[in-house]
């Protein structure tokens, strides 16, 4: 009887949403997302809200939503660990047969979710929500994003789809595969691509933020890009072998030229300007190489500590804490 009831049970869909100082959008978020999830036929859902160390009223509003709806769960982290860690915490806690990472700012339209579920029901393990265009981004952000995807996919064995963020549907098998990955420094878009599985795409148009402001400054985006490039490729290290070889080859050729010129024309006084230029150029090249090596050594150092990706202060759900 239990097996028969389980066979006819409606699948559970988990929506994983990181929150960091998003008190201004929480009410609008639930007003927009709940009707869409309720409208998906033959499916149950839960909303896993991860409070990533917010300093405003975010936690209080999330707890109010949790008390009003048993399908809302709140994971309260002990401090701000960053979006990648908060996303990891939500995915670890999600119980659904399918899991969808989602942003609280509603730039990703909730109306796309039923389309993702429809493709999942067709047998796909991963359904990407891919932006048809990026009009809501600044020109600089569009250009740097395109450059990042082009460079990353050129130097890495893992291809990250262009214009696809964290918004996607993943089956339980994909989620369990992600949970096996042990690294502390996590670049989630790369990890999503690394696990593979059968993938479909759904295109959509992104909307402006409904409130608040983005938590990703230009500096944070730059660091995230470095994280992505160094997480899935060693080419930045390997390329310095070729740079060193070319520089040494050029030096040998130039030395041979000087010897021949001295034989033919005699000895002349070398120029200070050319000498100092060569010294500064080679010094700069060496420092860049050391910086690239340092980036990888730093990653090794952080990973060797084996610290947890996040720490949960408390979890909340209706009638239980």
Short mmCIF file of C-alpha atoms in Angstrom, two decimals, residues 22-162:
data_model
loop_
_atom_site.label_atom_id
_atom_site.label_comp_id
_atom_site.label_asym_id
_atom_site.label_seq_id
_atom_site.Cartn_x
_atom_site.Cartn_y
_atom_site.Cartn_z
CA UNK A 22 16.64 41.90 0.19
CA UNK A 23 13.95 43.09 2.63
CA UNK A 24 12.65 45.59 0.07
CA UNK A 25 11.66 42.86 -2.41
CA UNK A 26 10.55 39.93 -0.24
CA UNK A 27 6.82 40.71 -0.26
CA UNK A 28 6.78 41.28 -4.02
CA UNK A 29 8.82 38.11 -4.51
CA UNK A 30 6.32 35.85 -2.74
CA UNK A 31 3.36 37.60 -4.37
CA UNK A 32 4.85 36.85 -7.78
CA UNK A 33 6.29 33.39 -7.26
CA UNK A 34 3.57 31.57 -5.29
CA UNK A 35 0.77 31.87 -7.91
CA UNK A 36 3.12 30.57 -10.60
CA UNK A 37 4.19 27.56 -8.55
CA UNK A 38 0.60 26.82 -7.55
CA UNK A 39 -0.39 26.90 -11.21
CA UNK A 40 1.96 24.08 -12.25
CA UNK A 41 -0.24 20.98 -12.57
CA UNK A 42 0.42 17.75 -10.66
CA UNK A 43 3.36 19.03 -8.65
CA UNK A 44 4.08 20.02 -5.05
CA UNK A 45 6.66 22.64 -4.23
CA UNK A 46 8.83 24.09 -1.50
CA UNK A 47 10.68 27.41 -1.39
CA UNK A 48 14.07 27.10 0.30
CA UNK A 49 15.11 30.60 1.38
CA UNK A 50 18.74 31.05 2.40
CA UNK A 51 19.45 34.10 4.53
CA UNK A 52 23.09 34.86 3.75
CA UNK A 53 23.93 36.91 6.83
CA UNK A 54 21.61 39.82 6.05
CA UNK A 55 21.89 42.91 8.25
CA UNK A 56 18.46 44.38 7.48
CA UNK A 57 14.98 42.98 8.14
CA UNK A 58 15.36 40.16 5.62
CA UNK A 59 15.35 37.34 8.19
CA UNK A 60 12.30 38.69 10.02
CA UNK A 61 10.32 38.91 6.79
CA UNK A 62 11.40 35.45 5.72
CA UNK A 63 10.33 34.02 9.07
CA UNK A 64 6.95 35.72 8.69
CA UNK A 65 6.56 34.09 5.27
CA UNK A 66 7.62 30.76 6.77
CA UNK A 67 4.96 31.01 9.50
CA UNK A 68 2.30 31.87 6.92
CA UNK A 69 3.09 29.01 4.50
CA UNK A 70 4.30 25.52 5.38
CA UNK A 71 5.94 25.26 1.95
CA UNK A 72 8.47 27.97 2.84
CA UNK A 73 11.67 26.91 4.61
CA UNK A 74 14.35 29.28 5.89
CA UNK A 75 18.03 28.43 6.20
CA UNK A 76 19.82 31.09 8.28
CA UNK A 77 23.60 31.14 7.76
CA UNK A 78 25.86 32.28 10.60
CA UNK A 79 27.28 35.17 8.51
CA UNK A 80 27.57 36.39 4.93
CA UNK A 81 29.38 33.64 3.03
CA UNK A 82 28.60 34.93 -0.48
CA UNK A 83 26.10 33.88 -3.11
CA UNK A 84 27.97 30.75 -4.25
CA UNK A 85 28.04 29.39 -0.69
CA UNK A 86 24.40 30.36 -0.04
CA UNK A 87 23.37 28.63 -3.25
CA UNK A 88 25.29 25.54 -2.17
CA UNK A 89 23.52 25.58 1.21
CA UNK A 90 20.11 25.78 -0.44
CA UNK A 91 20.87 22.98 -2.89
CA UNK A 92 22.15 20.79 -0.03
CA UNK A 93 18.93 21.37 1.92
CA UNK A 94 16.49 21.02 -1.00
CA UNK A 95 14.42 17.85 -0.93
CA UNK A 96 12.72 18.04 -4.33
CA UNK A 97 12.87 15.69 -7.28
CA UNK A 98 13.79 18.82 -9.24
CA UNK A 99 15.65 21.88 -7.94
CA UNK A 100 15.65 25.39 -9.39
CA UNK A 101 18.10 28.09 -8.19
CA UNK A 102 16.38 31.47 -8.38
CA UNK A 103 17.16 35.12 -7.58
CA UNK A 104 14.99 37.14 -5.22
CA UNK A 105 15.09 40.29 -7.38
CA UNK A 106 12.71 38.73 -9.97
CA UNK A 107 14.93 39.67 -12.90
CA UNK A 108 14.34 36.08 -13.95
CA UNK A 109 10.57 35.95 -14.65
CA UNK A 110 8.73 33.32 -12.57
CA UNK A 111 6.59 32.56 -15.64
CA UNK A 112 9.60 30.70 -17.11
CA UNK A 113 9.48 28.06 -14.36
CA UNK A 114 6.56 26.04 -15.85
CA UNK A 115 8.49 25.87 -19.14
CA UNK A 116 11.49 24.43 -17.33
CA UNK A 117 9.27 21.85 -15.61
CA UNK A 118 7.70 20.90 -18.95
CA UNK A 119 11.13 20.13 -20.44
CA UNK A 120 12.10 18.17 -17.34
CA UNK A 121 8.99 16.05 -17.74
CA UNK A 122 10.16 15.33 -21.29
CA UNK A 123 13.18 13.54 -19.82
CA UNK A 124 15.88 16.21 -19.54
CA UNK A 125 18.03 16.25 -16.40
CA UNK A 126 19.07 19.90 -16.79
CA UNK A 127 16.97 22.66 -18.33
CA UNK A 128 18.86 25.93 -18.82
CA UNK A 129 17.06 29.25 -18.73
CA UNK A 130 19.02 31.18 -21.36
CA UNK A 131 18.70 34.93 -21.85
CA UNK A 132 17.62 35.87 -25.36
CA UNK A 133 19.29 39.27 -24.93
CA UNK A 134 20.86 41.44 -22.20
CA UNK A 135 19.16 44.80 -22.62
CA UNK A 136 18.78 45.24 -18.85
CA UNK A 137 22.59 45.17 -18.42
CA UNK A 138 24.87 48.11 -19.06
CA UNK A 139 26.99 48.16 -22.21
CA UNK A 140 30.13 47.55 -20.14
CA UNK A 141 28.59 44.55 -18.36
CA UNK A 142 27.39 43.05 -21.64
CA UNK A 143 30.85 43.41 -23.16
CA UNK A 144 32.75 42.01 -20.19
CA UNK A 145 30.32 39.10 -19.84
CA UNK A 146 30.75 38.18 -23.50
CA UNK A 147 34.54 38.44 -23.12
CA UNK A 148 34.50 36.21 -20.02
CA UNK A 149 32.50 33.45 -21.71
CA UNK A 150 34.72 33.63 -24.80
CA UNK A 151 37.96 33.43 -22.81
CA UNK A 152 36.71 30.78 -20.37
CA UNK A 153 35.41 28.48 -23.06
CA UNK A 154 38.62 28.91 -25.09
CA UNK A 155 40.98 27.88 -22.27
CA UNK A 156 38.81 25.38 -20.37
CA UNK A 157 37.70 21.85 -21.20
CA UNK A 158 34.31 22.73 -19.69
CA UNK A 159 32.02 24.88 -21.84
CA UNK A 160 29.75 27.30 -20.00
CA UNK A 161 26.73 28.26 -22.14
CA UNK A 162 26.62 31.94 -23.06
#
